[in-house]
GROMACS .gro file of N, CA and C in nm:
model
  471
    1MET      N    1   0.029  -0.115   0.024
    1MET     CA    2   0.000   0.004   0.023
    1MET      C    3   0.128   0.082  -0.011
    2ALA      N    4   0.201   0.097  -0.013
    2ALA     CA    5   0.278   0.237   0.078
    2ALA      C    6   0.363   0.272  -0.081
    3SER      N    7   0.390   0.196  -0.126
    3SER     CA    8   0.405   0.293  -0.315
    3SER      C    9   0.318   0.300  -0.354
    4LYS      N   10   0.173   0.212  -0.341
    4LYS     CA   11   0.083   0.296  -0.436
    4LYS      C   12   0.041   0.425  -0.406
    5VAL      N   13   0.043   0.469  -0.246
    5VAL     CA   14   0.077   0.603  -0.192
    5VAL      C   15   0.170   0.741  -0.215
    6SER      N   16   0.262   0.658  -0.256
    6SER     CA   17   0.431   0.773  -0.272
    6SER      C   18   0.390   0.776  -0.391
    7ARG      N   19   0.309   0.675  -0.475
    7ARG     CA   20   0.316   0.784  -0.628
    7ARG      C   21   0.219   0.820  -0.672
    8LYS      N   22   0.109   0.845  -0.587
    8LYS     CA   23  -0.046   0.951  -0.567
    8LYS      C   24   0.069   1.054  -0.636
    9THR      N   25  -0.018   1.179  -0.693
    9THR     CA   26   0.032   1.359  -0.714
    9THR      C   27  -0.064   1.388  -0.644
   10CYS      N   28  -0.014   1.571  -0.637
   10CYS     CA   29  -0.087   1.646  -0.538
   10CYS      C   30  -0.181   1.696  -0.629
   11ALA      N   31  -0.190   1.685  -0.762
   11ALA     CA   32  -0.321   1.683  -0.888
   11ALA      C   33  -0.424   1.564  -0.871
   12GLU      N   34  -0.359   1.475  -0.839
   12GLU     CA   35  -0.465   1.309  -0.803
   12GLU      C   36  -0.492   1.321  -0.687
   13LEU      N   37  -0.454   1.391  -0.558
   13LEU     CA   38  -0.528   1.417  -0.461
   13LEU      C   39  -0.611   1.524  -0.487
   14LYS      N   40  -0.561   1.656  -0.552
   14LYS     CA   41  -0.656   1.810  -0.549
   14LYS      C   42  -0.778   1.725  -0.627
   15GLY      N   43  -0.746   1.605  -0.725
   15GLY     CA   44  -0.867   1.579  -0.833
   15GLY      C   45  -1.011   1.539  -0.712
   16SER      N   46  -0.947   1.468  -0.667
   16SER     CA   47  -1.063   1.359  -0.610
   16SER      C   48  -1.171   1.485  -0.538
   17PHE      N   49  -1.076   1.595  -0.443
   17PHE     CA   50  -1.219   1.662  -0.387
   17PHE      C   51  -1.249   1.802  -0.472
   18ALA      N   52  -1.377   1.808  -0.462
   18ALA     CA   53  -1.442   1.939  -0.511
   18ALA      C   54  -1.468   2.110  -0.490
   19THR      N   55  -1.349   2.113  -0.419
   19THR     CA   56  -1.306   2.274  -0.397
   19THR      C   57  -1.282   2.357  -0.467
   20LYS      N   58  -1.364   2.454  -0.450
   20LYS     CA   59  -1.277   2.557  -0.494
   20LYS      C   60  -1.159   2.667  -0.480
   21LEU      N   61  -1.085   2.706  -0.620
   21LEU     CA   62  -0.955   2.751  -0.572
   21LEU      C   63  -1.040   2.902  -0.557
   22VAL      N   64  -1.035   2.961  -0.506
   22VAL     CA   65  -0.979   3.115  -0.407
   22VAL      C   66  -0.915   3.161  -0.393
   23THR      N   67  -0.883   3.287  -0.477
   23THR     CA   68  -0.792   3.365  -0.491
   23THR      C   69  -0.820   3.525  -0.513
   24VAL      N   70  -0.673   3.592  -0.444
   24VAL     CA   71  -0.698   3.727  -0.379
   24VAL      C   72  -0.650   3.848  -0.508
   25HIS      N   73  -0.615   3.953  -0.487
   25HIS     CA   74  -0.531   4.059  -0.545
   25HIS      C   75  -0.426   4.115  -0.417
   26PRO      N   76  -0.354   4.138  -0.414
   26PRO     CA   77  -0.269   4.203  -0.371
   26PRO      C   78  -0.342   4.347  -0.303
   27THR      N   79  -0.410   4.407  -0.373
   27THR     CA   80  -0.472   4.505  -0.346
   27THR      C   81  -0.628   4.512  -0.256
   28THR      N   82  -0.615   4.342  -0.278
   28THR     CA   83  -0.765   4.328  -0.202
   28THR      C   84  -0.727   4.377  -0.038
   29THR      N   85  -0.832   4.441  -0.015
   29THR     CA   86  -0.821   4.476   0.090
   29THR      C   87  -0.852   4.333   0.211
   30LEU      N   88  -0.817   4.342   0.326
   30LEU     CA   89  -0.846   4.256   0.440
   30LEU      C   90  -1.003   4.177   0.505
   31ASP      N   91  -1.059   4.283   0.502
   31ASP     CA   92  -1.212   4.318   0.505
   31ASP      C   93  -1.290   4.165   0.424
   32LYS      N   94  -1.261   4.290   0.289
   32LYS     CA   95  -1.231   4.158   0.189
   32LYS      C   96  -1.227   4.019   0.192
   33CYS      N   97  -1.110   4.006   0.191
   33CYS     CA   98  -0.976   3.897   0.257
   33CYS      C   99  -1.046   3.776   0.358
   34LEU      N  100  -1.113   3.843   0.452
   34LEU     CA  101  -1.183   3.720   0.549
   34LEU      C  102  -1.288   3.738   0.498
   35MET      N  103  -1.412   3.753   0.460
   35MET     CA  104  -1.536   3.800   0.430
   35MET      C  105  -1.525   3.688   0.296
   36GLU      N  106  -1.330   3.637   0.186
   36GLU     CA  107  -1.330   3.555   0.085
   36GLU      C  108  -1.345   3.370   0.197
   37MET      N  109  -1.262   3.427   0.303
   37MET     CA  110  -1.264   3.283   0.393
   37MET      C  111  -1.353   3.257   0.447
   38VAL      N  112  -1.453   3.386   0.536
   38VAL     CA  113  -1.559   3.265   0.568
   38VAL      C  114  -1.655   3.216   0.451
   39GLU      N  115  -1.679   3.283   0.354
   39GLU     CA  116  -1.757   3.228   0.287
   39GLU      C  117  -1.739   3.175   0.181
   40ASN      N  118  -1.649   3.126   0.182
   40ASN     CA  119  -1.609   2.953   0.079
   40ASN      C  120  -1.565   2.882   0.178
   41ASP      N  121  -1.516   2.912   0.303
   41ASP     CA  122  -1.445   2.813   0.478
   41ASP      C  123  -1.316   2.790   0.390
   42VAL      N  124  -1.260   2.867   0.408
   42VAL     CA  125  -1.092   2.843   0.368
   42VAL      C  126  -1.037   2.900   0.462
   43ARG      N  127  -0.902   2.861   0.524
   43ARG     CA  128  -0.853   2.897   0.578
   43ARG      C  129  -0.725   2.990   0.528
   44HIS      N  130  -0.673   2.960   0.453
   44HIS     CA  131  -0.536   3.020   0.317
   44HIS      C  132  -0.604   3.083   0.172
   45LEU      N  133  -0.581   3.206   0.128
   45LEU     CA  134  -0.580   3.276   0.007
   45LEU      C  135  -0.460   3.290  -0.070
   46PRO      N  136  -0.407   3.273  -0.203
   46PRO     CA  137  -0.303   3.261  -0.269
   46PRO      C  138  -0.302   3.410  -0.331
   47VAL      N  139  -0.258   3.458  -0.301
   47VAL     CA  140  -0.240   3.581  -0.370
   47VAL      C  141  -0.183   3.581  -0.515
   48VAL      N  142  -0.265   3.616  -0.620
   48VAL     CA  143  -0.194   3.622  -0.755
   48VAL      C  144  -0.235   3.779  -0.771
   49ASP      N  145  -0.114   3.809  -0.903
   49ASP     CA  146  -0.110   3.897  -0.962
   49ASP      C  147  -0.236   3.982  -1.075
   50ASP      N  148  -0.210   4.073  -1.200
   50ASP     CA  149  -0.291   4.076  -1.276
   50ASP      C  150  -0.298   3.948  -1.372
   51ASN      N  151  -0.183   3.908  -1.383
   51ASN     CA  152  -0.171   3.793  -1.506
   51ASN      C  153  -0.189   3.661  -1.411
   52GLY      N  154  -0.270   3.635  -1.268
   52GLY     CA  155  -0.303   3.550  -1.264
   52GLY      C  156  -0.153   3.439  -1.168
   53LYS      N  157  -0.016   3.491  -1.166
   53LYS     CA  158   0.100   3.450  -1.112
   53LYS      C  159   0.103   3.471  -0.962
   54LEU      N  160   0.128   3.395  -0.880
   54LEU     CA  161   0.120   3.337  -0.716
   54LEU      C  162   0.200   3.464  -0.698
   55VAL      N  163   0.186   3.567  -0.602
   55VAL     CA  164   0.282   3.688  -0.583
   55VAL      C  165   0.323   3.633  -0.394
   56GLY      N  166   0.199   3.560  -0.326
   56GLY     CA  167   0.196   3.560  -0.189
   56GLY      C  168   0.091   3.439  -0.108
   57ILE      N  169   0.057   3.466  -0.040
   57ILE     CA  170  -0.020   3.363   0.056
   57ILE      C  171  -0.049   3.472   0.163
   58VAL      N  172  -0.196   3.496   0.204
   58VAL     CA  173  -0.278   3.511   0.330
   58VAL      C  174  -0.308   3.450   0.374
   59SER      N  175  -0.270   3.406   0.530
   59SER     CA  176  -0.333   3.258   0.613
   59SER      C  177  -0.454   3.331   0.708
   60GLU      N  178  -0.529   3.228   0.769
   60GLU     CA  179  -0.619   3.331   0.856
   60GLU      C  180  -0.531   3.351   0.960
   61ARG      N  181  -0.417   3.313   0.995
   61ARG     CA  182  -0.341   3.312   1.114
   61ARG      C  183  -0.315   3.527   1.099
   62ASP      N  184  -0.273   3.462   0.966
   62ASP     CA  185  -0.215   3.678   0.895
   62ASP      C  186  -0.324   3.752   0.994
   63ILE      N  187  -0.422   3.707   0.930
   63ILE     CA  188  -0.529   3.836   0.950
   63ILE      C  189  -0.573   3.809   1.132
   64ARG      N  190  -0.611   3.697   1.164
   64ARG     CA  191  -0.575   3.726   1.301
   64ARG      C  192  -0.521   3.809   1.389
   65LEU      N  193  -0.360   3.766   1.352
   65LEU     CA  194  -0.248   3.853   1.420
   65LEU      C  195  -0.246   4.042   1.362
   66VAL      N  196  -0.346   4.051   1.274
   66VAL     CA  197  -0.366   4.236   1.200
   66VAL      C  198  -0.490   4.257   1.372
   67ILE      N  199  -0.569   4.196   1.349
   67ILE     CA  200  -0.677   4.249   1.448
   67ILE      C  201  -0.670   4.229   1.553
   68GLY      N  202  -0.638   4.325   1.617
   68GLY     CA  203  -0.606   4.373   1.778
   68GLY      C  204  -0.755   4.339   1.866
   69SER      N  205  -0.736   4.209   1.980
   69SER     CA  206  -0.828   4.242   2.042
   69SER      C  207  -0.852   4.352   2.182
   70PRO      N  208  -1.019   4.336   2.197
   70PRO     CA  209  -1.053   4.491   2.340
   70PRO      C  210  -1.071   4.406   2.446
   71LEU      N  211  -0.996   4.266   2.437
   71LEU     CA  212  -0.987   4.142   2.567
   71LEU      C  213  -0.846   4.151   2.631
   72ILE      N  214  -0.763   4.224   2.528
   72ILE     CA  215  -0.618   4.204   2.558
   72ILE      C  216  -0.609   4.372   2.600
   73HIS      N  217  -0.677   4.427   2.533
   73HIS     CA  218  -0.651   4.596   2.499
   73HIS      C  219  -0.751   4.677   2.530
   74LYS      N  220  -0.711   4.692   2.641
   74LYS     CA  221  -0.853   4.765   2.765
   74LYS      C  222  -0.890   4.919   2.660
   75ASP      N  223  -0.789   4.932   2.619
   75ASP     CA  224  -0.848   5.103   2.618
   75ASP      C  225  -0.843   5.104   2.396
   76MET      N  226  -0.827   5.010   2.360
   76MET     CA  227  -0.817   5.059   2.243
   76MET      C  228  -0.990   5.053   2.190
   77ASP      N  229  -0.949   5.146   2.077
   77ASP     CA  230  -1.137   5.172   2.033
   77ASP      C  231  -1.166   5.092   1.867
   78ILE      N  232  -1.294   4.949   1.924
   78ILE     CA  233  -1.240   4.843   1.808
   78ILE      C  234  -1.322   4.930   1.695
   79LYS      N  235  -1.404   5.099   1.675
   79LYS     CA  236  -1.427   5.106   1.622
   79LYS      C  237  -1.289   5.123   1.478
   80LYS      N  238  -1.191   5.239   1.566
   80LYS     CA  239  -1.100   5.223   1.478
   80LYS      C  240  -1.021   5.118   1.408
   81GLU      N  241  -1.025   5.025   1.493
   81GLU     CA  242  -0.952   4.928   1.458
   81GLU      C  243  -1.037   4.818   1.335
   82ILE      N  244  -1.165   4.835   1.341
   82ILE     CA  245  -1.196   4.796   1.196
   82ILE      C  246  -1.211   4.870   1.128
   83GLU      N  247  -1.256   5.049   1.134
   83GLU     CA  248  -1.211   5.077   0.995
   83GLU      C  249  -1.045   5.068   0.965
   84GLU      N  250  -0.941   5.060   1.071
   84GLU     CA  251  -0.776   5.055   1.020
   84GLU      C  252  -0.731   4.918   0.933
   85PHE      N  253  -0.821   4.813   0.988
   85PHE     CA  254  -0.797   4.714   0.877
   85PHE      C  255  -0.897   4.687   0.811
   86SER      N  256  -0.981   4.776   0.762
   86SER     CA  257  -1.079   4.781   0.612
   86SER      C  258  -0.984   4.815   0.537
   87LYS      N  259  -0.858   4.896   0.596
   87LYS     CA  260  -0.799   4.998   0.441
   87LYS      C  261  -0.671   4.924   0.432
   88GLN      N  262  -0.638   4.756   0.524
   88GLN     CA  263  -0.499   4.763   0.504
   88GLN      C  264  -0.523   4.708   0.377
   89THR      N  265  -0.415   4.631   0.328
   89THR     CA  266  -0.445   4.521   0.165
   89THR      C  267  -0.321   4.379   0.203
   90ALA      N  268  -0.404   4.294   0.128
   90ALA     CA  269  -0.286   4.190   0.118
   90ALA      C  270  -0.195   4.138   0.123
   91SER      N  271  -0.119   4.266   0.032
   91SER     CA  272  -0.007   4.271   0.034
   91SER      C  273   0.090   4.311   0.147
   92ALA      N  274   0.041   4.382   0.230
   92ALA     CA  275   0.073   4.449   0.376
   92ALA      C  276   0.081   4.338   0.475
   93ILE      N  277   0.034   4.214   0.464
   93ILE     CA  278   0.042   4.091   0.555
   93ILE      C  279   0.098   3.965   0.522
   94MET      N  280   0.042   3.940   0.365
   94MET     CA  281   0.129   3.810   0.288
   94MET      C  282   0.261   3.759   0.333
   95THR      N  283   0.264   3.649   0.288
   95THR     CA  284   0.392   3.616   0.311
   95THR      C  285   0.428   3.636   0.142
   96LYS      N  286   0.540   3.628   0.099
   96LYS     CA  287   0.624   3.663   0.003
   96LYS      C  288   0.688   3.531  -0.080
   97SER      N  289   0.725   3.484   0.013
   97SER     CA  290   0.838   3.343  -0.059
   97SER      C  291   0.704   3.262   0.046
   98VAL      N  292   0.657   3.217  -0.136
   98VAL     CA  293   0.591   3.034  -0.034
   98VAL      C  294   0.592   2.933  -0.127
   99PHE      N  295   0.619   2.843  -0.033
   99PHE     CA  296   0.630   2.704  -0.090
   99PHE      C  297   0.522   2.650  -0.140
  100THR      N  298   0.577   2.615  -0.273
  100THR     CA  299   0.450   2.586  -0.363
  100THR      C  300   0.503   2.435  -0.382
  101VAL      N  301   0.430   2.339  -0.532
  101VAL     CA  302   0.435   2.222  -0.553
  101VAL      C  303   0.359   2.218  -0.636
  102LYS      N  304   0.358   2.148  -0.748
  102LYS     CA  305   0.381   2.154  -0.935
  102LYS      C  306   0.273   2.034  -0.908
  103GLY      N  307   0.205   2.064  -0.996
  103GLY     CA  308   0.024   1.908  -1.000
  103GLY      C  309   0.182   1.765  -1.001
  104THR      N  310   0.235   1.741  -1.026
  104THR     CA  311   0.278   1.631  -1.097
  104THR      C  312   0.368   1.567  -1.001
  105ASP      N  313   0.409   1.651  -0.878
  105ASP     CA  314   0.470   1.637  -0.771
  105ASP      C  315   0.410   1.542  -0.670
  106PRO      N  316   0.458   1.378  -0.571
  106PRO     CA  317   0.402   1.331  -0.538
  106PRO      C  318   0.389   1.415  -0.404
  107ILE      N  319   0.282   1.392  -0.364
  107ILE     CA  320   0.193   1.398  -0.220
  107ILE      C  321   0.286   1.369  -0.138
  108VAL      N  322   0.377   1.250  -0.104
  108VAL     CA  323   0.459   1.223  -0.011
  108VAL      C  324   0.585   1.357   0.025
  109GLU      N  325   0.589   1.407  -0.048
  109GLU     CA  326   0.710   1.524  -0.134
  109GLU      C  327   0.650   1.608  -0.095
  110ALA      N  328   0.495   1.636  -0.097
  110ALA     CA  329   0.411   1.798  -0.005
  110ALA      C  330   0.420   1.783   0.122
  111ALA      N  331   0.375   1.665   0.177
  111ALA     CA  332   0.355   1.606   0.272
  111ALA      C  333   0.512   1.627   0.349
  112LYS      N  334   0.585   1.634   0.346
  112LYS     CA  335   0.761   1.668   0.350
  112LYS      C  336   0.728   1.763   0.336
  113ILE      N  337   0.742   1.898   0.269
  113ILE     CA  338   0.739   1.999   0.288
  113ILE      C  339   0.608   2.093   0.356
  114MET      N  340   0.529   2.019   0.359
  114MET     CA  341   0.455   2.070   0.466
  114MET      C  342   0.539   2.081   0.626
  115ARG      N  343   0.585   1.961   0.683
  115ARG     CA  344   0.564   1.930   0.828
  115ARG      C  345   0.752   1.997   0.819
  116VAL      N  346   0.839   1.999   0.739
  116VAL     CA  347   0.918   2.041   0.756
  116VAL      C  348   0.905   2.256   0.812
  117SER      N  349   0.840   2.321   0.646
  117SER     CA  350   0.838   2.422   0.665
  117SER      C  351   0.722   2.490   0.735
  118ARG      N  352   0.668   2.407   0.793
  118ARG     CA  353   0.565   2.392   0.925
  118ARG      C  354   0.411   2.574   0.858
  119VAL      N  355   0.430   2.497   0.727
  119VAL     CA  356   0.324   2.583   0.635
  119VAL      C  357   0.155   2.469   0.674
  120GLY      N  358   0.045   2.533   0.669
  120GLY     CA  359  -0.110   2.491   0.655
  120GLY      C  360  -0.123   2.432   0.505
  121ALA      N  361  -0.087   2.547   0.384
  121ALA     CA  362  -0.098   2.461   0.218
  121ALA      C  363   0.018   2.493   0.187
  122LEU      N  364  -0.028   2.439   0.060
  122LEU     CA  365   0.078   2.463  -0.074
  122LEU      C  366  -0.025   2.450  -0.164
  123PRO      N  367   0.000   2.603  -0.248
  123PRO     CA  368  -0.018   2.658  -0.325
  123PRO      C  369   0.007   2.572  -0.432
  124ILE      N  370  -0.063   2.476  -0.564
  124ILE     CA  371  -0.021   2.385  -0.696
  124ILE      C  372  -0.009   2.562  -0.765
  125VAL      N  373   0.090   2.464  -0.834
  125VAL     CA  374   0.108   2.609  -0.932
  125VAL      C  375   0.182   2.549  -1.113
  126ASP      N  376   0.151   2.597  -1.206
  126ASP     CA  377   0.197   2.490  -1.299
  126ASP      C  378   0.364   2.601  -1.360
  127ASP      N  379   0.393   2.560  -1.470
  127ASP     CA  380   0.517   2.591  -1.489
  127ASP      C  381   0.522   2.731  -1.533
  128GLN      N  382   0.436   2.805  -1.559
  128GLN     CA  383   0.425   2.991  -1.520
  128GLN      C  384   0.385   3.020  -1.386
  129ASP      N  385   0.443   2.924  -1.291
  129ASP     CA  386   0.358   2.980  -1.109
  129ASP      C  387   0.246   3.031  -1.183
  130GLN      N  388   0.132   2.995  -1.214
  130GLN     CA  389  -0.008   3.031  -1.237
  130GLN      C  390  -0.066   2.909  -1.115
  131VAL      N  391  -0.149   2.972  -1.032
  131VAL     CA  392  -0.210   2.873  -0.912
  131VAL      C  393  -0.278   2.760  -0.981
  132ILE      N  394  -0.291   2.659  -0.989
  132ILE     CA  395  -0.363   2.556  -1.054
  132ILE      C  396  -0.484   2.513  -0.919
  133GLY      N  397  -0.472   2.561  -0.799
  133GLY     CA  398  -0.461   2.481  -0.682
  133GLY      C  399  -0.393   2.507  -0.505
  134ILE      N  400  -0.498   2.421  -0.437
  134ILE     CA  401  -0.402   2.458  -0.300
  134ILE      C  402  -0.469   2.343  -0.250
  135LEU      N  403  -0.312   2.282  -0.165
  135LEU     CA  404  -0.326   2.171  -0.162
  135LEU      C  405  -0.286   2.202   0.053
  136THR      N  406  -0.413   2.135   0.127
  136THR     CA  407  -0.413   2.157   0.260
  136THR      C  408  -0.389   2.063   0.418
  137ARG      N  409  -0.316   2.120   0.443
  137ARG     CA  410  -0.351   2.015   0.577
  137ARG      C  411  -0.437   1.922   0.607
  138THR      N  412  -0.556   1.993   0.600
  138THR     CA  413  -0.703   1.890   0.615
  138THR      C  414  -0.662   1.808   0.487
  139ASP      N  415  -0.647   1.809   0.330
  139ASP     CA  416  -0.644   1.782   0.245
  139ASP      C  417  -0.562   1.637   0.292
  140MET      N  418  -0.450   1.647   0.329
  140MET     CA  419  -0.374   1.496   0.351
  140MET      C  420  -0.425   1.462   0.460
  141LEU      N  421  -0.472   1.525   0.569
  141LEU     CA  422  -0.517   1.450   0.700
  141LEU      C  423  -0.640   1.315   0.606
  142ASP      N  424  -0.739   1.405   0.510
  142ASP     CA  425  -0.820   1.306   0.443
  142ASP      C  426  -0.758   1.150   0.391
  143GLN      N  427  -0.646   1.240   0.334
  143GLN     CA  428  -0.625   1.102   0.264
  143GLN      C  429  -0.581   1.009   0.370
  144LEU      N  430  -0.540   1.042   0.478
  144LEU     CA  431  -0.430   0.967   0.520
  144LEU      C  432  -0.622   0.866   0.600
  145ILE      N  433  -0.683   0.970   0.632
  145ILE     CA  434  -0.789   0.844   0.688
  145ILE      C  435  -0.892   0.784   0.566
  146ARG      N  436  -0.887   0.864   0.468
  146ARG     CA  437  -0.895   0.705   0.352
  146ARG      C  438  -0.839   0.620   0.344
  147LEU      N  439  -0.715   0.627   0.315
  147LEU     CA  440  -0.589   0.509   0.312
  147LEU      C  441  -0.606   0.387   0.472
  148SER      N  442  -0.636   0.499   0.558
  148SER     CA  443  -0.638   0.372   0.679
  148SER      C  444  -0.765   0.296   0.757
  149GLU      N  445  -0.912   0.369   0.628
  149GLU     CA  446  -1.011   0.308   0.645
  149GLU      C  447  -1.057   0.122   0.629
  150ASP      N  448  -1.089   0.058   0.722
  150ASP     CA  449  -1.144  -0.048   0.660
  150ASP      C  450  -1.237  -0.077   0.529
  151PRO      N  451  -1.183  -0.102   0.432
  151PRO     CA  452  -1.283  -0.083   0.298
  151PRO      C  453  -1.452  -0.175   0.330
  152GLU      N  454  -1.441  -0.270   0.447
  152GLU     CA  455  -1.561  -0.356   0.452
  152GLU      C  456  -1.629  -0.272   0.534
  153GLU      N  457  -1.551  -0.175   0.646
  153GLU     CA  458  -1.666  -0.090   0.756
  153GLU      C  459  -1.706   0.016   0.660
  154THR      N  460  -1.599   0.054   0.582
  154THR     CA  461  -1.679   0.139   0.492
  154THR      C  462  -1.767   0.132   0.381
  155ASN      N  463  -1.752  -0.004   0.334
  155ASN     CA  464  -1.909  -0.039   0.229
  155ASN      C  465  -1.981  -0.109   0.342
  156ASN      N  466  -1.989  -0.086   0.467
  156ASN     CA  467  -2.114  -0.141   0.560
  156ASN      C  468  -2.193   0.010   0.591
  157GLN      N  469  -2.155   0.109   0.553
  157GLN     CA  470  -2.209   0.249   0.597
  157GLN      C  471  -2.278   0.320   0.527
   0.00000   0.00000   0.00000
């Protein structure tokens, strides 16, 4: 079974999911980034330029770090914070050096990159750095669950 798994590619893994790729532009404001995350139930947004080329990534954690907490900062003006938040853009907080994979890369290699680099998502890019998908930690865990389940148990459900 291990040899079969190690030959599966990132594109094949993503092909088994019906997820929509959601991207933003560097000029997209953070309130809009947050809405994209909420509306599409995603935690990572690849940032692409006008040509669709990957230039960065914004994570849910990046957004949370920007938002102040009135529980911690008692003297903060929450209305002012929200106003300032909505003026900031993705380019201000995005990670610019993004780890990526190609669709033909084995998922085992993608898992190693995610583990060593401690990232929760890897954009899948083509030869022109155009984003064609995104591979997340959740995708990897779902694959592990599928491989670990007893086929007879799955068929009985």
